[in-house]
Amino acid sequence: MAAAPGRTTAERAEDGVLRTLAVGALQLEAGGALPEVELAYETWGALNADASNAVLIQHALTGDTHVAQGAGDEPGWWDALVGPGRPVDTEKYFVVAANMLGGCYGSTGPSSLDPDGTPWGSRFPFVTIRDSVRAEARLADRLGIRRWHAVLGGSMGGARALEWAATHPDRVAHAVVVAIGGYSTAEQIALAQAQLLAIRQDPHFRGGDYYGGPAPEAGLGLARRIAHISYRSEAELNFRFGRRGQGAENPLEAPHGAGRRGRYQVESYLDHQASKLVGRFDANSYISLTEALMSHDVGRGRGGLQSALARSRAQFFLASVNSDRLYFPEQSDELARALPGEVPVHSIDAKIGHDGFLTEIGQLGAELRRRVFTL
Amino acid sequence: MAAAPGRTTAERAEDGVLRTLAVGALQLEAGGALPEVELAYETWGALNADASNAVLIQHALTGDTHVAQGAGDEPGWWDALVGPGRPVDTEKYFVVAANMLGGCYGSTGPSSLDPDGTPWGSRFPFVTIRDSVRAEARLADRLGIRRWHAVLGGSMGGARALEWAATHPDRVAHAVVVAIGGYSTAEQIALAQAQLLAIRQDPHFRGGDYYGGPAPEAGLGLARRIAHISYRSEAELNFRFGRRGQGAENPLEAPHGAGRRGRYQVESYLDHQASKLVGRFDANSYISLTEALMSHDVGRGRGGLQSALARSRAQFFLASVNSDRLYFPEQSDELARALPGEVPVHSIDAKIGHDGFLTEIGQLGAELRRRVFTL
């Protein structure tokens, strides 16, 4: 086991800097194995003497470990929630964020090298949310964390937080699950399938073995467009873009045939979203994590949702975004009903849709201080 | 001008049989022209002596002219509404349905031959909803129909019905507009863009000039999956399919890597929907009609929705599907508010989503008899 990081402020590692730990071989839920798994992670603050102040924050589908600003200038994606003086106060809590198994931000994934030094590509095995949580449990072991004070996440990060509470009932004191239900629905599976096909049908995909050649950028870009629409509410798209043309482009002008007309502003916007993701994400990881998300079902093999969660000793904190049309608030409500006791679902009020779990997370700050982060 | 079809029952043409009429050259709204346009159409019943009983029924995106069963056995897509003794009684009304300009069911479209005998393919010009309505007006002229008793349509068919009322204010007595608003929103444009890209990014697409070679079936299939999800409500998908695997397939079993796991039932369902469309529809026509639908904006160049509709002398009959998440009921409500006078929006009660305008159209029968089809 690697040495635990410093347990006093004096010894603390630099905040928000990516490090990597090897966590060994992993047998996988759906069959197959990975001979050697590394997880990339960042930390903020310092673990206290009895290791009781550790907090795990789980990123969403294409997210990364940079939850909060640290030693560098780069802002974090939950800065409103995490940092010195923030609800998750890094002066008091030791915050850990790990890149998910299958990802492309430092953890073992399809673009990693296999033991022979070749990128896994098409041979990267199917990993589930549970596989990821099992790998993260080993990371916790190596960091000297027996029990998390809290595991938090939104969207797919929420799925992992929930899965932590069910897989390791005595290792999670608080589970904060935002903008996701207890399982991926047919609707979510359907939208995911379209995204997978968009990538797999790109001729550059080559079955997943495209490393060294051109990447399936068009396919990944299309997957992102499909996903991004579902991340935003229809009201948000209509209000921001309406039917306007992009700059001087005229969507009604196409003297030379279809496909050569000007773009609508919303098309240009989605082109931009696609291009941004293509520049920062690996298509195979997108597939790997999307298939993991499709597998999300905390009740699977545990007698259903209620029975799976009954064994957890965690306190649950649930929240949904009121305009979310990807992970509907009703799914958080259903999850709440499956939990022991009365668990309220906090509502994030945002017009934007699902992405409100990122942009409006600050709305949960006061309640989180009151119920979870009381130090 | 071609001879009008028989004006008495004795002379009536065979019901529900596809015929074609040439309507001449067409200058197009977005630029360019088609040197010769043909429209395919079917009719039911007979035009009466004063040509006052003619009804135009407009199909949706991938629909066809076979609204009702006729001389043959093939059922129609609005059989519940149209036929002998039905609300649109073909013993009393002369019903016409035309294949849309740009389509692939007999009207001039991208797969038609240009004057040199080559399929138009990539050179087929961008056609709008208005272009289609202008071509249909010529068809009406040739059929001896000065004024439609009613123009009806759902979804894109509703867009054409509405456009008829605005473009030819004195040629439409009743406009029946179901499950669509006054314009395509940013949301609808965004979903359409993803579908266009799915096809255009298929390597078989070859810029649109794939005739004679393999068709972009994978791309068209993906476009259909994206669209079909939007045609159904999330509740419908979740209720029908949940997280079940397809037959003996196990979505959690993939010993040999991602992409080779079993399918979820909803994936198999969407595969089936894709395959059905690919077997019956041309990818270029899908693009052409989708871009026409993106252009839907009855207020464009007419001082906005209200002013565009103020000039119509039609009586409007509006309806929406209460679970529609593609053409939201609110958009029909907005359209109603833009119309002169008090126009109610009838509600189709269906759990299925947008496709309720097809499956549950019978719910409008009684009101349509009372308000529109009173013969």
XYZ file of C-alpha atoms in Angstrom:
750
model
C 0.000 0.000 0.000
C 1.289 3.444 -0.857
C 1.914 5.824 1.991
C -1.067 7.922 2.942
C -0.632 11.599 2.167
C 0.146 13.941 5.004
C -2.334 14.006 7.845
C -1.449 17.486 8.996
C -1.558 20.719 7.120
C 2.211 20.833 7.122
C 2.446 17.621 5.138
C -0.417 18.241 2.780
C 0.079 17.630 -0.929
C -0.369 20.481 -3.320
C -4.030 21.254 -3.939
C -5.614 20.433 -7.265
C -2.636 18.792 -8.909
C -3.081 15.591 -10.861
C -1.379 12.497 -9.417
C -1.686 8.821 -10.200
C -1.851 5.672 -8.092
C -1.699 2.053 -9.216
C -4.506 0.018 -7.680
C -3.739 -3.428 -9.115
C -5.575 -5.848 -11.372
C -9.349 -5.709 -11.612
C -11.805 -8.461 -12.470
C -14.760 -6.816 -14.170
C -18.456 -7.174 -13.529
C -19.387 -7.923 -17.131
C -16.508 -10.350 -17.673
C -12.876 -9.893 -18.525
C -10.221 -8.152 -16.497
C -7.726 -5.327 -16.515
C -4.255 -6.545 -15.493
C -3.231 -3.238 -13.969
C -5.359 -0.243 -13.160
C -4.135 3.251 -12.428
C -6.377 5.988 -11.163
C -5.581 9.648 -11.615
C -6.797 11.936 -8.863
C -6.443 15.341 -7.298
C -6.741 16.347 -3.659
C -7.392 19.543 -1.738
C -6.673 20.109 1.929
C -5.300 17.491 4.307
C -6.566 14.317 5.841
C -7.010 14.759 9.597
C -5.525 12.474 12.259
C -8.435 10.032 12.454
C -9.076 10.210 8.715
C -12.632 11.349 9.347
C -12.704 14.409 7.123
C -12.315 12.825 3.683
C -14.706 13.760 0.890
C -14.898 12.101 -2.519
C -16.262 14.174 -5.382
C -17.289 12.328 -8.539
C -17.255 13.914 -11.971
C -19.882 13.565 -14.695
C -19.580 11.880 -18.093
C -16.915 14.024 -19.723
C -15.803 15.726 -16.539
C -12.418 15.558 -14.930
C -10.774 15.627 -11.517
C -10.379 19.387 -11.379
C -13.324 20.050 -9.084
C -11.842 23.178 -7.552
C -9.061 25.601 -8.215
C -5.848 24.595 -6.504
C -2.215 25.559 -6.688
C -2.624 26.591 -10.336
C -4.892 29.147 -11.982
C -7.284 26.735 -13.639
C -10.803 27.178 -12.247
C -12.639 24.064 -11.068
C -16.033 22.853 -12.236
C -17.557 23.005 -8.748
C -15.677 26.051 -7.456
C -18.950 27.394 -6.083
C -19.105 24.395 -3.765
C -15.517 23.430 -3.044
C -12.603 25.526 -1.808
C -11.376 27.495 1.180
C -14.412 28.879 2.987
C -16.809 27.212 0.612
C -19.514 24.762 1.739
C -17.071 21.913 1.196
C -14.335 23.851 2.969
C -10.921 22.598 1.934
C -9.459 24.161 5.074
C -11.443 21.577 7.024
C -12.077 18.695 4.665
C -9.707 16.537 2.650
C -11.257 16.462 -0.794
C -10.404 13.767 -3.354
C -11.560 13.562 -6.959
C -10.645 10.577 -9.126
C -10.852 10.245 -12.869
C -13.208 7.437 -13.684
C -12.042 4.051 -14.886
C -12.337 4.105 -18.674
C -11.731 7.844 -18.832
C -9.046 9.790 -20.649
C -7.832 12.159 -17.947
C -5.161 9.970 -16.429
C -6.979 6.853 -15.264
C -6.720 3.570 -17.127
C -8.906 3.760 -20.195
C -9.078 2.706 -23.843
C -6.279 5.083 -24.835
C -3.965 3.673 -22.124
C -1.261 1.252 -23.092
C -1.808 -2.440 -22.448
C 1.010 -4.537 -20.919
C 2.536 -4.899 -24.398
C 2.672 -1.145 -24.874
C -0.168 -0.909 -27.383
C -3.244 1.279 -26.781
C -6.173 -0.859 -25.662
C -8.525 0.577 -28.287
C -11.131 -1.987 -29.313
C -9.823 -4.471 -26.730
C -10.612 -2.280 -23.749
C -13.167 -4.229 -21.741
C -16.667 -3.110 -20.813
C -16.503 -1.446 -17.409
C -19.535 -0.641 -15.278
C -20.204 1.973 -12.624
C -19.545 -0.735 -10.056
C -16.146 -1.556 -11.506
C -15.233 2.083 -11.200
C -16.369 2.210 -7.594
C -14.375 -0.929 -6.773
C -11.265 0.682 -8.232
C -11.980 3.861 -6.258
C -12.291 1.828 -3.058
C -8.738 0.651 -3.567
C -7.649 4.233 -4.085
C -9.329 5.089 -0.778
C -7.441 2.231 0.883
C -4.152 3.504 -0.431
C -4.945 7.047 0.688
C -5.671 5.775 4.192
C -9.376 6.521 3.994
C -11.480 3.838 5.611
C -14.723 5.771 5.492
C -15.689 8.855 3.518
C -17.362 11.631 5.397
C -19.184 12.222 2.146
C -19.280 11.058 -1.437
C -20.808 13.653 -3.766
C -21.641 13.723 -7.417
C -24.002 15.055 -10.042
C -25.261 13.211 -13.104
C -22.957 10.221 -13.693
C -20.986 11.399 -10.652
C -24.177 10.980 -8.668
C -24.533 7.455 -9.996
C -21.102 6.648 -8.615
C -21.874 8.314 -5.271
C -25.013 6.196 -4.995
C -23.191 3.054 -6.035
C -20.542 3.735 -3.368
C -23.244 3.850 -0.705
C -24.709 0.539 -1.867
C -21.427 -1.293 -2.550
C -19.624 -0.177 0.596
C -22.452 0.362 3.096
C -20.124 1.168 5.982
C -17.641 3.325 4.114
C -19.901 6.287 3.286
C -21.284 8.558 6.002
C -23.100 10.913 3.628
C -24.047 10.343 -0.005
C -24.900 13.459 -1.980
C -26.644 12.459 -5.192
C -27.570 15.231 -7.589
C -29.533 15.094 -10.831
C -29.752 11.348 -11.270
C -32.044 8.518 -10.237
C -31.382 4.988 -9.107
C -30.882 3.583 -12.579
C -30.593 4.591 -16.206
C -34.000 4.479 -17.853
C -34.975 3.261 -21.318
C -35.049 6.899 -22.391
C -31.485 7.489 -21.202
C -30.322 4.229 -22.772
C -31.935 5.238 -26.061
C -30.199 8.612 -26.132
C -26.926 6.900 -25.242
C -27.281 4.366 -28.044
C -27.588 7.164 -30.606
C -24.386 8.686 -29.268
C -22.514 5.385 -29.405
C -23.607 4.819 -32.991
C -22.599 8.335 -33.986
C -19.023 7.490 -32.986
C -18.926 3.889 -34.168
C -20.270 4.831 -37.589
C -17.497 7.343 -38.173
C -15.169 5.707 -40.718
C -12.183 6.958 -38.726
C -13.344 4.928 -35.731
C -12.028 1.704 -37.238
C -13.686 -0.427 -34.603
C -11.942 1.571 -31.900
C -8.375 1.130 -33.149
C -7.834 4.608 -34.512
C -4.840 5.625 -32.396
C -1.997 6.746 -34.597
C -4.451 7.735 -37.327
C -7.169 10.363 -37.587
C -9.615 10.262 -34.686
C -13.385 9.864 -35.229
C -13.931 13.554 -34.610
C -17.074 13.967 -36.658
C -18.702 11.064 -34.841
C -17.689 12.279 -31.402
C -18.881 15.764 -32.315
C -22.274 14.411 -33.328
C -22.508 12.397 -30.108
C -21.837 15.570 -28.179
C -24.504 17.501 -30.051
C -27.108 14.847 -29.274
C -26.027 14.826 -25.635
C -25.800 18.578 -25.276
C -29.376 19.100 -26.446
C -30.454 16.773 -23.636
C -28.321 18.712 -21.132
C -30.207 21.922 -21.830
C -33.891 22.683 -21.583
C -35.869 23.445 -24.707
C -36.787 26.808 -23.149
C -33.101 27.662 -22.746
C -32.317 26.835 -26.378
C -35.345 28.707 -27.672
C -34.730 31.750 -25.523
C -31.032 31.996 -26.387
C -31.161 31.235 -30.074
C -34.693 31.281 -31.425
C -34.661 31.041 -35.207
C -31.844 33.513 -35.744
C -29.163 32.935 -38.328
C -25.523 32.772 -37.263
C -23.900 36.173 -37.829
C -24.165 37.028 -41.500
C -25.213 33.492 -42.417
C -28.720 33.130 -43.807
C -30.397 29.772 -43.206
C -32.886 30.593 -45.929
C -30.313 31.256 -48.586
C -29.052 28.258 -50.484
C -28.882 28.964 -54.162
C -26.665 25.963 -54.705
C -28.640 23.266 -52.998
C -29.260 21.689 -49.645
C -26.386 21.479 -47.211
C -24.954 24.782 -48.307
C -27.400 27.128 -46.692
C -26.353 29.390 -43.838
C -26.529 27.998 -40.323
C -29.022 28.806 -37.656
C -27.415 30.204 -34.533
C -28.297 27.093 -32.564
C -26.479 24.978 -35.163
C -23.387 27.111 -34.802
C -23.670 26.833 -31.029
C -23.824 23.045 -31.194
C -20.950 22.994 -33.699
C -18.959 24.894 -31.095
C -19.913 22.499 -28.284
C -18.917 19.575 -30.494
C -15.616 21.120 -31.440
C -14.743 21.888 -27.815
C -15.331 18.305 -26.723
C -13.476 16.833 -29.683
C -10.477 18.893 -28.698
C -10.395 17.518 -25.175
C -11.870 14.028 -25.114
C -11.108 10.590 -26.475
C -13.895 8.944 -28.466
C -13.261 5.480 -27.013
C -13.476 6.887 -23.501
C -16.736 8.545 -24.465
C -18.033 5.132 -25.488
C -16.639 3.404 -22.416
C -18.131 5.871 -19.951
C -21.440 6.065 -21.824
C -21.796 2.291 -21.676
C -20.928 2.405 -17.977
C -23.671 4.971 -17.485
C -26.135 2.779 -19.376
C -25.268 0.050 -16.849
C -26.220 2.293 -13.907
C -28.719 0.350 -11.807
C -27.978 0.340 -8.140
C -30.596 -2.334 -7.514
C -29.208 -4.845 -10.010
C -28.555 -8.213 -8.416
C -29.479 -6.795 -5.001
C -33.200 -7.407 -4.990
C -34.062 -4.008 -6.412
C -33.506 -0.406 -5.517
C -35.051 -0.420 -2.067
C -33.240 -3.490 -0.859
C -29.926 -2.326 -2.359
C -30.137 0.952 -0.473
C -31.531 -0.440 2.766
C -28.140 -1.889 3.595
C -26.339 1.418 3.299
C -25.597 3.234 6.527
C -25.180 6.544 4.707
C -27.258 9.647 5.214
C -28.589 10.611 1.818
C -28.815 14.115 0.429
C -30.698 14.207 -2.870
C -31.222 17.055 -5.296
C -32.645 17.490 -8.770
C -32.776 20.346 -11.256
C -36.342 21.475 -11.830
C -35.888 21.936 -15.609
C -33.885 18.721 -16.132
C -35.224 16.690 -19.043
C -32.452 14.109 -19.104
C -32.558 13.014 -15.464
C -36.092 14.017 -14.614
C -36.808 15.262 -11.073
C -39.333 12.419 -10.823
C -36.434 9.978 -10.925
C -34.823 11.613 -7.914
C -38.215 11.495 -6.197
C -38.476 7.790 -6.953
C -35.008 7.277 -5.523
C -35.997 9.171 -2.380
C -39.013 6.922 -1.895
C -36.782 3.856 -2.143
C -34.550 5.093 0.671
C -35.138 4.254 4.308
C -36.755 7.094 6.262
C -37.904 10.435 4.934
C -35.363 11.835 2.517
C -36.232 15.201 0.979
C -35.221 15.995 -2.588
C -33.735 19.465 -2.763
C -34.574 21.357 -5.900
C -32.119 23.382 -7.897
C -34.071 26.120 -9.609
C -32.545 26.646 -13.029
C -33.959 27.360 -16.437
C -30.977 25.776 -18.146
C -31.869 22.103 -17.735
C -29.661 19.246 -16.554
C -26.498 21.361 -16.640
C -27.929 23.293 -13.709
C -26.135 20.726 -11.517
C -22.934 22.478 -12.632
C -23.978 26.083 -13.121
C -26.315 26.407 -10.123
C -24.737 24.042 -7.597
C -24.194 26.984 -5.274
C -27.922 26.873 -4.485
C -27.287 23.742 -2.424
C -24.493 25.329 -0.397
C -26.461 26.384 2.668
C -28.323 23.086 2.977
C -25.124 21.125 2.493
C -23.449 23.117 5.274
C -26.397 22.477 7.538
C -26.800 18.769 6.862
C -23.486 17.366 5.637
C -20.526 19.710 6.040
C -20.984 20.886 9.598
C -17.321 21.271 10.606
C -54.240 22.407 -67.561
C -55.045 18.733 -67.055
C -58.698 17.794 -66.997
C -60.266 17.859 -63.557
C -61.187 14.445 -62.256
C -64.803 13.413 -62.371
C -67.250 15.665 -60.579
C -69.860 13.017 -60.052
C -69.586 9.699 -58.321
C -69.895 7.947 -61.647
C -66.747 9.608 -62.930
C -64.696 9.375 -59.786
C -61.145 8.107 -59.987
C -60.189 5.042 -58.061
C -59.739 5.773 -54.376
C -56.282 5.727 -52.834
C -54.303 5.057 -55.969
C -51.121 6.988 -56.660
C -51.184 9.297 -59.676
C -48.866 12.036 -60.840
C -49.376 15.501 -62.292
C -46.806 17.849 -63.803
C -47.097 21.331 -62.349
C -44.377 23.138 -64.293
C -41.154 24.911 -63.362
C -40.757 26.333 -59.889
C -38.622 29.239 -58.705
C -37.620 28.509 -55.128
C -37.796 30.678 -52.060
C -34.174 30.180 -51.051
C -32.825 30.635 -54.555
C -32.496 28.331 -57.525
C -35.243 26.625 -59.446
C -36.616 23.280 -60.496
C -37.242 23.180 -64.256
C -40.137 20.742 -64.014
C -42.008 19.609 -60.951
C -44.266 16.619 -60.684
C -46.464 15.941 -57.695
C -47.696 12.496 -56.812
C -51.081 12.349 -55.126
C -54.001 10.141 -54.236
C -57.671 10.988 -54.039
C -60.748 9.534 -52.376
C -64.332 10.318 -53.273
C -65.425 12.779 -55.936
C -65.339 16.513 -56.338
C -68.871 17.927 -56.291
C -70.370 20.195 -58.920
C -69.303 23.498 -57.367
C -65.965 22.082 -56.208
C -66.798 23.003 -52.644
C -66.104 19.653 -50.978
C -62.355 19.312 -51.535
C -60.091 18.445 -48.599
C -56.305 18.421 -48.663
C -54.552 16.158 -46.169
C -50.861 16.745 -45.590
C -48.471 14.029 -44.502
C -45.704 14.306 -41.914
C -41.935 14.101 -42.436
C -41.574 10.542 -43.696
C -45.246 10.038 -44.414
C -46.860 9.375 -47.748
C -50.053 10.048 -49.656
C -51.836 6.933 -48.444
C -53.974 8.647 -45.838
C -56.803 6.141 -46.061
C -57.455 2.726 -47.467
C -58.775 2.849 -50.997
C -59.296 0.420 -53.823
C -56.413 -1.717 -52.535
C -55.902 -3.478 -49.208
C -53.196 -1.214 -47.828
C -54.421 0.557 -44.682
C -54.009 4.333 -44.494
C -52.215 6.277 -41.786
C -55.306 8.274 -40.836
C -57.912 5.582 -41.431
C -59.510 6.506 -38.125
C -60.265 9.943 -39.548
C -60.733 9.468 -43.288
C -62.930 7.027 -45.192
C -66.568 6.169 -45.880
C -68.604 7.143 -42.821
C -65.564 8.517 -41.031
C -65.337 12.129 -39.794
C -63.771 13.093 -43.115
C -66.377 11.108 -44.999
C -65.129 10.166 -48.443
C -68.729 9.615 -49.555
C -69.222 13.354 -49.098
C -65.800 14.933 -49.411
C -63.217 14.775 -52.165
C -59.985 14.083 -50.332
C -56.585 14.785 -51.877
C -53.174 13.935 -50.433
C -49.997 15.008 -52.208
C -46.484 13.785 -51.671
C -44.384 16.714 -50.614
C -41.904 18.388 -52.921
C -38.502 16.879 -52.109
C -40.036 13.563 -51.062
C -39.445 10.088 -52.420
C -42.973 8.812 -52.873
C -43.548 10.019 -56.399
C -43.108 13.793 -56.242
C -40.021 15.506 -57.578
C -37.206 15.033 -55.115
C -33.469 14.398 -54.915
C -33.812 10.878 -56.295
C -35.768 12.120 -59.332
C -34.021 12.491 -62.662
C -32.971 15.918 -63.785
C -33.603 17.007 -67.401
C -30.423 15.186 -68.424
C -31.637 11.918 -66.937
C -29.305 11.919 -63.919
C -30.605 11.764 -60.335
C -30.491 15.213 -58.758
C -28.603 14.005 -55.683
C -26.393 16.750 -54.286
C -27.711 19.227 -56.844
C -31.283 19.091 -55.637
C -32.074 22.593 -54.433
C -33.162 23.603 -50.951
C -36.942 23.651 -50.875
C -39.009 25.222 -48.106
C -42.484 24.549 -46.782
C -43.643 27.508 -48.856
C -42.205 26.054 -52.047
C -44.127 22.898 -51.385
C -47.353 24.802 -50.804
C -46.859 26.758 -54.025
C -46.451 23.519 -55.943
C -49.557 22.117 -54.233
C -51.531 25.214 -55.234
C -50.791 24.405 -58.848
C -51.950 20.852 -58.256
C -55.182 22.289 -56.847
C -55.572 24.441 -59.965
C -55.155 21.423 -62.200
C -57.661 19.425 -60.162
C -60.205 22.222 -60.515
C -60.092 23.170 -56.862
C -60.224 26.892 -56.299
C -60.751 26.720 -52.563
C -60.252 23.857 -50.147
C -63.038 23.177 -47.745
C -60.272 22.150 -45.408
C -56.531 21.614 -45.315
C -55.466 19.230 -42.542
C -52.171 17.994 -41.267
C -50.240 16.884 -38.228
C -46.583 17.618 -37.451
C -44.941 18.745 -40.697
C -48.311 18.203 -42.380
C -49.681 20.770 -39.962
C -46.929 23.170 -40.954
C -48.059 22.888 -44.559
C -51.716 23.310 -43.616
C -50.838 26.475 -41.732
C -48.677 27.755 -44.549
C -51.535 27.162 -46.984
C -53.792 29.377 -44.887
C -51.194 32.165 -44.809
C -49.996 31.899 -48.416
C -53.439 31.554 -49.998
C -55.731 33.407 -47.596
C -58.827 32.958 -49.725
C -58.263 29.368 -50.801
C -58.657 27.656 -47.421
C -61.995 27.599 -45.590
C -60.757 25.514 -42.636
C -57.190 24.864 -41.534
C -56.727 21.921 -39.189
C -53.299 22.132 -37.612
C -52.284 19.320 -35.287
C -49.179 18.922 -33.140
C -47.145 21.820 -34.466
C -46.695 25.499 -33.737
C -46.213 28.512 -35.949
C -42.523 27.938 -36.516
C -39.714 25.486 -35.866
C -37.974 26.386 -32.627
C -34.261 26.327 -31.782
C -34.900 23.003 -30.045
C -36.439 21.478 -33.145
C -33.703 22.911 -35.356
C -31.074 21.423 -33.030
C -32.603 17.951 -33.173
C -32.870 18.265 -36.939
C -29.230 19.274 -37.295
C -28.122 16.091 -35.510
C -30.200 14.050 -37.928
C -28.769 15.811 -40.971
C -25.233 15.224 -39.729
C -25.935 11.563 -39.032
C -26.693 11.098 -42.717
C -24.084 13.430 -44.158
C -21.332 11.838 -42.085
C -22.080 8.377 -43.442
C -19.225 7.606 -45.875
C -21.769 6.135 -48.295
C -23.490 9.507 -48.521
C -20.823 10.868 -50.846
C -22.142 14.411 -50.618
C -25.562 13.189 -51.722
C -24.491 11.458 -54.915
C -24.829 7.872 -53.755
C -27.357 6.647 -56.306
C -26.052 3.596 -58.092
C -23.880 2.752 -55.082
C -24.596 1.726 -51.519
C -27.012 4.087 -49.765
C -26.098 5.819 -46.471
C -28.234 3.366 -44.538
C -26.352 3.542 -41.259
C -26.609 7.334 -41.252
C -30.298 7.369 -42.135
C -30.911 4.732 -39.474
C -29.192 6.864 -36.863
C -31.181 9.923 -37.941
C -34.353 7.910 -37.487
C -33.338 6.745 -34.019
C -32.705 10.331 -32.903
C -36.032 11.395 -34.371
C -37.991 8.456 -33.050
C -36.938 9.116 -29.473
C -38.367 12.612 -29.860
C -41.604 11.201 -31.309
C -42.248 9.174 -28.178
C -42.567 10.271 -24.584
C -39.970 9.213 -22.056
C -42.772 7.595 -20.054
C -43.747 5.489 -23.053
C -40.188 4.267 -23.608
C -39.633 3.564 -19.918
C -42.941 1.767 -19.489
C -42.509 -0.408 -22.587
C -38.856 -1.277 -22.272
C -37.437 -0.343 -18.896
C -33.943 -1.757 -18.519
C -34.735 -5.177 -19.931
C -32.340 -6.983 -22.223
C -33.466 -7.989 -25.692
C -34.537 -11.641 -25.655
C -31.594 -13.739 -24.537
C -29.154 -10.851 -24.946
C -27.526 -9.615 -21.767
C -26.504 -5.944 -21.765
C -24.231 -6.649 -18.811
C -22.318 -9.420 -20.466
C -19.399 -8.370 -22.598
C -16.404 -10.539 -21.905
C -14.767 -9.371 -25.093
C -14.976 -5.630 -24.717
C -17.246 -2.692 -25.309
C -19.543 -2.795 -28.294
C -20.082 -6.491 -28.030
C -22.405 -6.609 -25.064
C -26.012 -7.673 -25.480
C -28.547 -5.021 -26.372
C -31.142 -3.465 -24.172
C -34.662 -3.978 -25.459
C -34.995 -0.289 -26.246
C -31.871 -0.484 -28.397
C -33.322 -3.383 -30.341
C -36.576 -1.456 -30.721
C -34.772 1.560 -32.150
C -32.686 -0.698 -34.415
C -35.981 -1.992 -35.745
C -37.393 1.505 -36.277
C -34.207 2.473 -38.096
C -34.257 -0.587 -40.286
C -37.904 -0.066 -41.238
C -37.270 3.506 -42.363
C -34.089 2.639 -44.236
C -36.091 0.083 -46.191
C -38.650 2.633 -47.340
C -37.088 6.081 -47.488
C -34.418 7.912 -49.437
C -31.722 9.606 -47.340
C -31.566 12.692 -49.572
C -35.311 13.136 -49.261
C -34.952 12.831 -45.502
C -32.470 15.695 -45.637
C -34.552 17.761 -48.032
C -37.746 17.468 -45.991
C -35.941 17.969 -42.698
C -34.403 21.184 -43.969
C -37.811 22.276 -45.214
C -39.198 21.634 -41.734
C -36.386 23.664 -40.182
C -37.522 26.510 -42.453
C -41.065 26.378 -41.056
C -41.952 29.900 -39.932
C -45.283 31.127 -41.101
C -44.496 34.670 -39.950
C -41.253 34.996 -41.914
C -41.272 38.077 -44.142
C -44.879 38.762 -43.170
C -44.391 40.888 -40.092
C -44.521 37.977 -37.699
C -46.936 35.224 -36.805
C -49.910 37.371 -35.896
C -49.783 39.523 -38.970
C -49.173 36.526 -41.248
C -52.264 34.789 -39.930
C -54.469 37.866 -39.729
C -54.809 37.887 -43.485
C -56.104 34.351 -43.669
C -59.842 33.947 -44.015
C -59.676 30.356 -42.755
C -61.363 29.005 -39.656
C -58.645 27.395 -37.586
C -58.912 24.115 -35.737
C -55.860 23.482 -33.551
C -54.899 20.433 -31.563
C -51.869 19.248 -29.611
C -50.875 15.982 -27.961
C -50.613 16.388 -24.202
C -47.455 14.244 -23.914
C -45.725 15.704 -26.994
C -42.137 16.685 -26.244
C -41.146 17.509 -29.804
C -43.921 19.957 -30.663
C -44.886 21.053 -27.197
C -48.561 21.861 -26.512
C -47.384 25.327 -25.461
C -46.405 25.962 -29.076
C -49.936 25.228 -30.252
C -51.192 27.519 -27.489
C -48.888 30.272 -28.715
C -50.180 29.759 -32.230
C -53.760 30.009 -30.974
C -52.989 33.314 -29.271
C -51.591 34.684 -32.532
C -54.793 33.901 -34.395
C -57.658 36.354 -34.719
C -60.513 35.623 -32.335
C -60.727 32.915 -29.713
C -59.346 29.666 -31.082
C -59.379 26.716 -28.686
C -56.590 24.138 -28.765
C -58.053 20.659 -28.628
C -56.013 18.205 -26.657
C -55.254 14.675 -27.749
C -54.793 12.643 -24.599
C -52.044 10.126 -25.297
C -49.191 8.740 -23.265
C -47.179 7.972 -26.371
C -45.889 11.465 -27.170
C -45.852 13.272 -30.511
C -46.917 10.165 -32.457
C -50.294 10.499 -30.736
C -51.248 12.676 -33.733
C -51.222 9.423 -35.714
C -52.294 6.788 -33.202
C -54.970 8.797 -31.384
C -56.289 11.058 -34.116
C -59.715 9.446 -33.682
C -60.111 11.505 -30.513
C -60.640 14.585 -32.671
C -63.348 12.939 -34.803
C -66.420 14.260 -33.008
C -65.125 17.828 -32.762
C -64.043 17.794 -36.391
C -67.521 16.637 -37.440
C -69.073 19.388 -35.377
C -66.818 22.219 -36.476
C -65.346 21.385 -39.872
C -66.923 18.394 -41.596
C -70.600 19.142 -41.194
C -71.938 17.663 -44.440
